[in-house]
XYZ file of C-alpha atoms in Angstrom:
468
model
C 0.000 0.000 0.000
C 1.206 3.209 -1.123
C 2.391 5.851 1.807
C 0.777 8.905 0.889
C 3.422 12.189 0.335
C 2.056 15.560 -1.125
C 3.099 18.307 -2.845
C 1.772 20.047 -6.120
C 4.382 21.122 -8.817
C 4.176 24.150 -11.911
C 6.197 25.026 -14.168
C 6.532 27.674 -17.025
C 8.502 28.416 -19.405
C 9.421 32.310 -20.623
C 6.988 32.513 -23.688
C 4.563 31.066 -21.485
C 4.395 33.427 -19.097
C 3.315 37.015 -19.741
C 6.251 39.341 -18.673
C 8.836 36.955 -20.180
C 10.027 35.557 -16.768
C 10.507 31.638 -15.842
C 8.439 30.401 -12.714
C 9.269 26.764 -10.704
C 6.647 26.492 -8.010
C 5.422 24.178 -5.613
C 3.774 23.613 -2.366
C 5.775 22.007 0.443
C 3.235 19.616 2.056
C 3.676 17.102 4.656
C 2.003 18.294 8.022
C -0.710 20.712 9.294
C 1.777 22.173 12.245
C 5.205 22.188 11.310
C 6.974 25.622 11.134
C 9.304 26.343 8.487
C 12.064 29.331 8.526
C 13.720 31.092 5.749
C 17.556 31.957 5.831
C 20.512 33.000 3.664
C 23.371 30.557 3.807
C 26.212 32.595 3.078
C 29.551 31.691 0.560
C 31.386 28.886 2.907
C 29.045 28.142 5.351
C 28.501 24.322 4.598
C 31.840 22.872 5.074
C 33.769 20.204 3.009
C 31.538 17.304 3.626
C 27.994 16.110 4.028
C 26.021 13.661 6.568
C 22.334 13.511 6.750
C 20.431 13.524 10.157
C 17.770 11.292 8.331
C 19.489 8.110 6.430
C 23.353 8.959 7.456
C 24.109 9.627 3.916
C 27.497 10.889 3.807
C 29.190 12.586 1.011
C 32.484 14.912 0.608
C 30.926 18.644 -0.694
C 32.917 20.553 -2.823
C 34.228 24.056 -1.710
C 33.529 27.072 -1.276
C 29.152 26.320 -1.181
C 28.008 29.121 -2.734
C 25.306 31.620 -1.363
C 21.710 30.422 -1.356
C 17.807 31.033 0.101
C 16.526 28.256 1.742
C 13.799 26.758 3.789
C 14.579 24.122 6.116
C 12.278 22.925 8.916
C 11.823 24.300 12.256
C 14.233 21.284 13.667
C 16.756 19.394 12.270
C 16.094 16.342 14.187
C 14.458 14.439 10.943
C 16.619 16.175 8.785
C 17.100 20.017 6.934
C 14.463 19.640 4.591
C 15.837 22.776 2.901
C 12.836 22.316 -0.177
C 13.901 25.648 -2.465
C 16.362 28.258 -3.124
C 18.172 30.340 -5.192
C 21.675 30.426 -5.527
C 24.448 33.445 -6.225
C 24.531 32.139 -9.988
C 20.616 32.267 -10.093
C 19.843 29.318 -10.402
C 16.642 27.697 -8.235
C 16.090 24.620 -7.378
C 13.247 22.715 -5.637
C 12.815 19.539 -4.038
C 11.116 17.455 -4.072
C 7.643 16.323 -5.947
C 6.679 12.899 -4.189
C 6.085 10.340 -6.319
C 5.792 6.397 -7.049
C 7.850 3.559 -9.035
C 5.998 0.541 -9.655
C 6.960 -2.848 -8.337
C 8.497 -4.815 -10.963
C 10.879 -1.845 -11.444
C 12.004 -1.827 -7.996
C 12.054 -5.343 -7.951
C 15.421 -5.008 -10.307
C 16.719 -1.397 -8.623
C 15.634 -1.316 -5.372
C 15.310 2.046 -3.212
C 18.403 2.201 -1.296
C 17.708 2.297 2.280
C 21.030 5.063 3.087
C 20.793 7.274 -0.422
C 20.039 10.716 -1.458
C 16.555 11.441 -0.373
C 14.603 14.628 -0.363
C 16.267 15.741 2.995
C 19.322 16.357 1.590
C 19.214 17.345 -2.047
C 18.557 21.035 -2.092
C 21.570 21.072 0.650
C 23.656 18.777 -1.269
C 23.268 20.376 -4.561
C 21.913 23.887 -5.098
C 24.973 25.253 -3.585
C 27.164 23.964 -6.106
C 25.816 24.779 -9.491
C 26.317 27.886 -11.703
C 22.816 26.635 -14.666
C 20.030 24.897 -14.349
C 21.344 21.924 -16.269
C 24.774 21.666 -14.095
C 21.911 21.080 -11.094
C 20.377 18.126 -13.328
C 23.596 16.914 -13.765
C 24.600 17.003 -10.408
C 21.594 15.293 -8.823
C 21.243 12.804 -11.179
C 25.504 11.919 -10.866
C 24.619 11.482 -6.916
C 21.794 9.477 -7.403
C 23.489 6.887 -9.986
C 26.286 6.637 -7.227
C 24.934 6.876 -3.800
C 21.543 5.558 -4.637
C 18.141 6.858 -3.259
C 15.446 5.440 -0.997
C 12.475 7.607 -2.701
C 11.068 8.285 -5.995
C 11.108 12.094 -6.561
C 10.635 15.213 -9.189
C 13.121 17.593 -9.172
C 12.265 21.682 -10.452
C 15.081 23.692 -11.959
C 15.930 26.513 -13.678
C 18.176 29.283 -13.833
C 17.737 33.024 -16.178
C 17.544 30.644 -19.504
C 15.580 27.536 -18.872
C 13.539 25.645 -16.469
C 13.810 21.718 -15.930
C 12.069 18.858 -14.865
C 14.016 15.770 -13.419
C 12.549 12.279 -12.127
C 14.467 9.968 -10.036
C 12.278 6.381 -11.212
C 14.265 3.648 -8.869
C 17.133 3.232 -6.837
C 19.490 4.511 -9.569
C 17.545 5.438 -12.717
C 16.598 8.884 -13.305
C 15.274 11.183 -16.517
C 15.137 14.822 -17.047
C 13.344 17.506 -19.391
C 13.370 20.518 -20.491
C 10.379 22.524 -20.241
C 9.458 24.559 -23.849
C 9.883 28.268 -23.682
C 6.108 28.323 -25.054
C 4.719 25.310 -22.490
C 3.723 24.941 -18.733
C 3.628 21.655 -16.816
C 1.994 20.877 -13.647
C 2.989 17.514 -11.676
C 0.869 16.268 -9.007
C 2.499 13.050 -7.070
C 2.842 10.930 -9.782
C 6.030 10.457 -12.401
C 4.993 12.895 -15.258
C 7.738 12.625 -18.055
C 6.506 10.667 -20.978
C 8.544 10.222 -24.495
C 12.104 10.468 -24.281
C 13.954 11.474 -26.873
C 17.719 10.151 -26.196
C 18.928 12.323 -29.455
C 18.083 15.239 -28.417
C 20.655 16.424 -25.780
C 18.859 20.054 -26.043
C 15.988 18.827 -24.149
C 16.614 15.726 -22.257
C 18.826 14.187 -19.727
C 18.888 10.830 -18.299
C 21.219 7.975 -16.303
C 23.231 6.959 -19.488
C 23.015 2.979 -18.511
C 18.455 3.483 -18.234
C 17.719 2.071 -21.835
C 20.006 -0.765 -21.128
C 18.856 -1.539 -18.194
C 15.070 -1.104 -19.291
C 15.915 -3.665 -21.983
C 17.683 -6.189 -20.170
C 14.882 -6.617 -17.565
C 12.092 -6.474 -20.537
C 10.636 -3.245 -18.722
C 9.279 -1.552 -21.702
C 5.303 -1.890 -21.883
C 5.282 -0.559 -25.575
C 8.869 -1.479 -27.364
C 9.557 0.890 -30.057
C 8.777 3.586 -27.619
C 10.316 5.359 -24.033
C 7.590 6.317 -21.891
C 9.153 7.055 -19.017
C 5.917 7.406 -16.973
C 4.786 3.899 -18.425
C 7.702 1.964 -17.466
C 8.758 3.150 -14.317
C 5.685 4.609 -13.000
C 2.321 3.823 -11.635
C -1.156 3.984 -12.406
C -3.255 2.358 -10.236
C -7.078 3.697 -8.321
C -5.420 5.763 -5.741
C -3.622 7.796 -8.446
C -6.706 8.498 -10.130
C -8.426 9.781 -6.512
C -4.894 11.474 -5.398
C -3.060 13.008 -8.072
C -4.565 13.138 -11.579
C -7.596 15.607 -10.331
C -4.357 18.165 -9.542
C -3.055 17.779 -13.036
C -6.212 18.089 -14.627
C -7.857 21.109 -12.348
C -4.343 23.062 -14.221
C -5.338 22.135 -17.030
C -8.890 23.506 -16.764
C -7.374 26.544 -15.384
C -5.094 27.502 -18.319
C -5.894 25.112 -21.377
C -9.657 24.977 -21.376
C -10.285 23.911 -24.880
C -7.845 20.570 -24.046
C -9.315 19.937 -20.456
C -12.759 19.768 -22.274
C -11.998 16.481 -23.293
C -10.506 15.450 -20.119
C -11.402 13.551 -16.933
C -10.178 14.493 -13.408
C -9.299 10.192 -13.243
C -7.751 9.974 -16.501
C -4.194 8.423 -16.075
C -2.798 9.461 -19.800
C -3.437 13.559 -19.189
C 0.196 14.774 -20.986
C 3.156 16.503 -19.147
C 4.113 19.552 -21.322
C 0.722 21.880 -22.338
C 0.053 24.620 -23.674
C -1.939 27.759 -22.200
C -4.835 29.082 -23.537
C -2.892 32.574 -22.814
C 0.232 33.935 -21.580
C 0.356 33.223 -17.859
C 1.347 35.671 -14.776
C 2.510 35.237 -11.528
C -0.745 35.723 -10.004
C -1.684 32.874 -12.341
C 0.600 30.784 -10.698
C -0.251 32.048 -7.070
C -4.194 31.062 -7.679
C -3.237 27.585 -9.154
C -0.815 26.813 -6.276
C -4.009 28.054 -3.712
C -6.450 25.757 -5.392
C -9.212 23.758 -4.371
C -11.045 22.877 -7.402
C -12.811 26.365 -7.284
C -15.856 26.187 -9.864
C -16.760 22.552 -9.480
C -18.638 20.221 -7.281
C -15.167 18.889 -6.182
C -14.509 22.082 -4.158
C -14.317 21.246 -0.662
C -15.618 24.108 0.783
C -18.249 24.584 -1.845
C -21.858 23.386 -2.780
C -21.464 20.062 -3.695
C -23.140 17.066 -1.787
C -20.637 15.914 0.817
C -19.290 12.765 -0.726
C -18.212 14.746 -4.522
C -16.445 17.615 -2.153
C -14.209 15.138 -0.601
C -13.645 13.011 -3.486
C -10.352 14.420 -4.528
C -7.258 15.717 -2.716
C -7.192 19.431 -3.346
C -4.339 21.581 -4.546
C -4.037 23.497 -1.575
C -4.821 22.312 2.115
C -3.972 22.251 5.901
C -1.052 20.398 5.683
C 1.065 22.531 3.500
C 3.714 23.861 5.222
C 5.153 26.408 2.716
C 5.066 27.315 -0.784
C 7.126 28.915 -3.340
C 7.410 30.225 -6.686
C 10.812 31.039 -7.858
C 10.821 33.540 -10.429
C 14.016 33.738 -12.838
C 15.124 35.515 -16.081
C 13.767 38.981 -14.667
C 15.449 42.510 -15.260
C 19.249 42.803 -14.305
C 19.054 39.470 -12.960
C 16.648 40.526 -10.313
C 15.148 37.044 -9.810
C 12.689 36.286 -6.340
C 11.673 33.550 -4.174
C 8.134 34.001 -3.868
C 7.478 32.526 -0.194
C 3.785 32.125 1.604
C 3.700 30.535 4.782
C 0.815 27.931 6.216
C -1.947 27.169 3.984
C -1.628 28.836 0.171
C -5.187 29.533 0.055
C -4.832 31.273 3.258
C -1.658 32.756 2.916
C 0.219 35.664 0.702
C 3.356 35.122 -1.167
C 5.757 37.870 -0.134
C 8.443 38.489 -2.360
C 12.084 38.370 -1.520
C 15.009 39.202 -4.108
C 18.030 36.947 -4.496
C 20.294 38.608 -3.923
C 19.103 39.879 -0.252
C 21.687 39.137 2.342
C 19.272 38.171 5.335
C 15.692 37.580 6.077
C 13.551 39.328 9.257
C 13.692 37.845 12.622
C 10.485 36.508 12.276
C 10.961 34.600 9.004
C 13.604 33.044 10.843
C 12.028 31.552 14.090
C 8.739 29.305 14.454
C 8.965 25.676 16.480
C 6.201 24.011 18.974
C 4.397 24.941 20.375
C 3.273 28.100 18.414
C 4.730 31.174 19.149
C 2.938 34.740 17.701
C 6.623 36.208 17.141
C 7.116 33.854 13.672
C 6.032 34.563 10.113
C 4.798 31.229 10.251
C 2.642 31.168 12.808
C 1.271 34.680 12.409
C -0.053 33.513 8.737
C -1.109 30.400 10.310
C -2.966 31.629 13.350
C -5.018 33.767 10.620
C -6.014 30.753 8.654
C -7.318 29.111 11.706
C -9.092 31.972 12.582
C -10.962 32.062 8.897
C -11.755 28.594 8.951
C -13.482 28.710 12.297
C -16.546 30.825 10.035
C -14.987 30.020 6.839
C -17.514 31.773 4.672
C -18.012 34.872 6.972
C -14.551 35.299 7.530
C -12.551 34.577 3.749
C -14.019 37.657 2.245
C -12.060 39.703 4.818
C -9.005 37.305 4.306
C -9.430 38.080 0.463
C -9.140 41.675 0.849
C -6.018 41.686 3.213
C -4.745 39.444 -0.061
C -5.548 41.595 -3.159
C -4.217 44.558 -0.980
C -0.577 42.383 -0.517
C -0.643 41.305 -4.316
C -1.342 45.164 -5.173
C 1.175 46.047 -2.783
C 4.229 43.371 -4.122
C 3.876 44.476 -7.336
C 4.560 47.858 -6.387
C 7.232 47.078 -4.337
C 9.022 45.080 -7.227
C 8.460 47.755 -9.628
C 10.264 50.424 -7.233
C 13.149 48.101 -6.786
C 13.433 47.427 -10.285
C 13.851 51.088 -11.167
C 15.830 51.964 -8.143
C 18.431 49.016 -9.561
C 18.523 50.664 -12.991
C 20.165 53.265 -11.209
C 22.914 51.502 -8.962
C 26.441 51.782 -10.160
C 27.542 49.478 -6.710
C 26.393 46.532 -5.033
C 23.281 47.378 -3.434
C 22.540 44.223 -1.945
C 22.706 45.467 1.924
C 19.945 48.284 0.642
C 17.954 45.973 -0.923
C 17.954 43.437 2.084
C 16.477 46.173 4.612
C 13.919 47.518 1.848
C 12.999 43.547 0.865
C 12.645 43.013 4.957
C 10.782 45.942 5.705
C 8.179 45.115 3.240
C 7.981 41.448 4.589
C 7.479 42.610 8.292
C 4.547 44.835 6.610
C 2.692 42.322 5.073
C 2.859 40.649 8.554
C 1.765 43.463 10.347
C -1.715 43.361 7.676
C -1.984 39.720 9.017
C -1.811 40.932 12.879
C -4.483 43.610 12.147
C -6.300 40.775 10.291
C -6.366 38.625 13.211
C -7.301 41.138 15.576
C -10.370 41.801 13.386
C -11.657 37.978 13.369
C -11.092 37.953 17.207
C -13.119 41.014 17.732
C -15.703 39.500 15.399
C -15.649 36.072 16.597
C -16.571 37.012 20.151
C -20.370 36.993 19.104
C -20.264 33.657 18.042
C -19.795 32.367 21.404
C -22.550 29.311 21.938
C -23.608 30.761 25.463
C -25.343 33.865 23.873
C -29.117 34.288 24.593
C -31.525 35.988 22.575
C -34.248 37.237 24.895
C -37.778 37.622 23.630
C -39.387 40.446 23.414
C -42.596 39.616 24.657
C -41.149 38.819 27.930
């Protein structure tokens, strides 16, 4: 029986998004109360060798680690769990999409009980590689020799082009490259389909997988390399857990294709085309999801058993999620970060090349404590969802009023860049931080306003009669 791991991946390519930029996105989920921070790791600070907390994977790092955004968990008892980043040499990296190899695959490459797993790779990896593709290559080297105990998707991509990579055993892995004119969205299953092994451009791959695919008569449909067909699944609880995800994006941006689709249907293809040019807030709404606009939505109209049908894009037990967005003006790339619950949540944008985070961003554990980012967007989603449709209207307008304000904020950057002759990076940390702690402050005014409000809700009230 399959053990159940989250997480929704997007991807877009730069003439498939509508200001020319590159977006990786995904949201981290794995439990319902489990703080996350976000820190810089500066040039040097990892050392010349690796071990991880988790499986005891040890491996020699090169040196110096180069500067990157991270964010690891609250503890590192389990592990770092660093997820996403962006490096000095912009590129970003995320990791990982959960996903599933079938048996008689593993059967012949089994996981390996001490490899790479998603603990470690964003640690192990992003601060090491100048382009997107030296991060596929990298990853996928580690994985052919140290092995890995999970099945995984992998998000690059730097100021040229964004990848996708699957690890589909112990050893085996794949990787493409996303058009400059597509999107893909991944949803807990292996998504790559047809590789093409001539074309070097676009694809990537373990240089011993058709071999091996052969020699353990693997291949479903000979003549072909499907690499979702041979080394993944596609059994009932894919069709209940992860192809409604995939199909809900395409609905959202390819409406003329996801006519002739079915939220169950196991065949729905990896790289798609939008019906239009997408934008960030595009992104942001697909990544906060919840099948909005059909009877699947679990907080809509439908009759109880349709609304809880599917696994939504977006719910409680997300932790974080991100959208790193590359190939912007003068290099001016951002980690898009909301804390707690998308849907209830507002990305906050943070350049690059800051130098720190706030206080707050850093700090959260258990049990809560009101002085973290995470925990002040969380305590408002708990709040909302104690009178969810009384209380999300006021949630939405503390949101549109953060998007509105982000966008202004970016813009003012951007121009103040244009006219730096010096590194400005210090500057830019203390304007990117004040603007975070802002956007907190709207969600401590928020949650004094659903407290105030709340206090008539109380059960013990008593409406006396009039006639009395």
């Amino acid at each position: 029986m399959k053990k159940f791991s989250a997480c929704t991946s997007i991807l877009v390519g730069k003439k498939a998004s509508l200001d020319g930029t590159i977006m990786i996105g995904r949201n981290e989920d794995a439990k319902a109360a489990w703080p996350k921070n976000f820190v810089v790791h500066e040039r040097g600070d990892l050392g010349n060798s690796f071990t991880s907390k988790e499986t005891q994977f040890r491996i020699p790092l090169p040196t110096p680690s180069f500067k990157y955004t991270a964010t690891p968990e609250w503890t590192d008892k389990e592990g770092l769990f660093e997820e996403d980043g962006i490096n000095e040499f912009h590129v970003a990296m995320s990791a990982t999409e959960s996903a599933y190899s079938n048996d008689l695959v593993l059967g012949f490459d089994p996981l390996v009980e001490k490899g790479l797993n998603e603990e470690a790779m964003i640690t192990t990896v992003l601060p090491f590689v100048k382009t997107a593709r030296e991060g596929v290559q990298r990853l996928g080297d580690l994985i052919a020799k140290y092995g890995t105990g999970e099945t995984n998707g992998v998000l690059f991509a730097d100021d040229n082009e964004a990848w996708y990579f699957e690890s589909g055993a112990g050893h085996y892995w794949v990787a493409q490259r996303i058009p400059d004119d597509s999107y893909a969205v991944v949803a807990n299953q292996l998504a790559i389909q047809e590789i093409d092994f001539d074309d070097s451009a676009n694809f990537m791959f373990h240089p011993g997988i058709q071999e091996f695919v052969n020699k353990h008569h693997l291949n479903p449909n000979p003549g072909t390399f499907n690499f979702r067909k041979i080394f993944g699944t596609a059994d009932r609880s894919d069709a209940i857990y992860s192809t409604p995800r995939v199909w809900y994006g395409h609905k959202m941006f390819s409406k003329a294709i996801a006519t002739n689709e079915h939220p169950e249907d196991q065949d729905l293809p990896f790289i798609m085309k939008a019906d239009q040019q997408l934008s960030i807030f595009d992104v942001q709404n697909y990544l906060g999801s919840h099948y909005q606009g059909t009877q699947f939505d679990p907080i809509g109209n439908g009759n109880d058993q349709l609304r809880h049908k599917y696994r939504p894009i977006s719910l409680a037990k997300t932790q974080e999620s991100h959208i790193l967005q590359m190939n912007r003006p003068h290099s001016n790339d951002i980690h898009w970060l909301a804390m707690g619950v998308t849907a209830e949540s507002s990305y906050v944008p943070f350049f690059a090349d800051i130098n720190d985070t706030p206080a707050t961003y850093k700090r959260g554990k258990l049990p809560a404590q009101l002085t973290s980012a995470y925990w002040i967007f969380k305590h408002a989603s708990v709040l909302v969802d104690s009178h969810l449709h009384d209380f999300l209207p006021l949630l939405e307008d503390v949101q549109k009023e953060i998007n509105s304000d982000a966008i202004t904020f970016i813009n003012k950057m951007d121009l103040q860049i244009d006219r730096q002759k010096k590194d400005w990076s210090t500057e830019l940390t203390q304007h990117n931080n004040a603007f975070a702690e802002d956007v907190l402050k709207k969600y401590r005014k928020l949650t004094l306003e659903l407290i105030t409000k709340m206090t008539d809700y109380s059960p013990l009230n008593f409406n006396t009669d009039e006639n009395l």
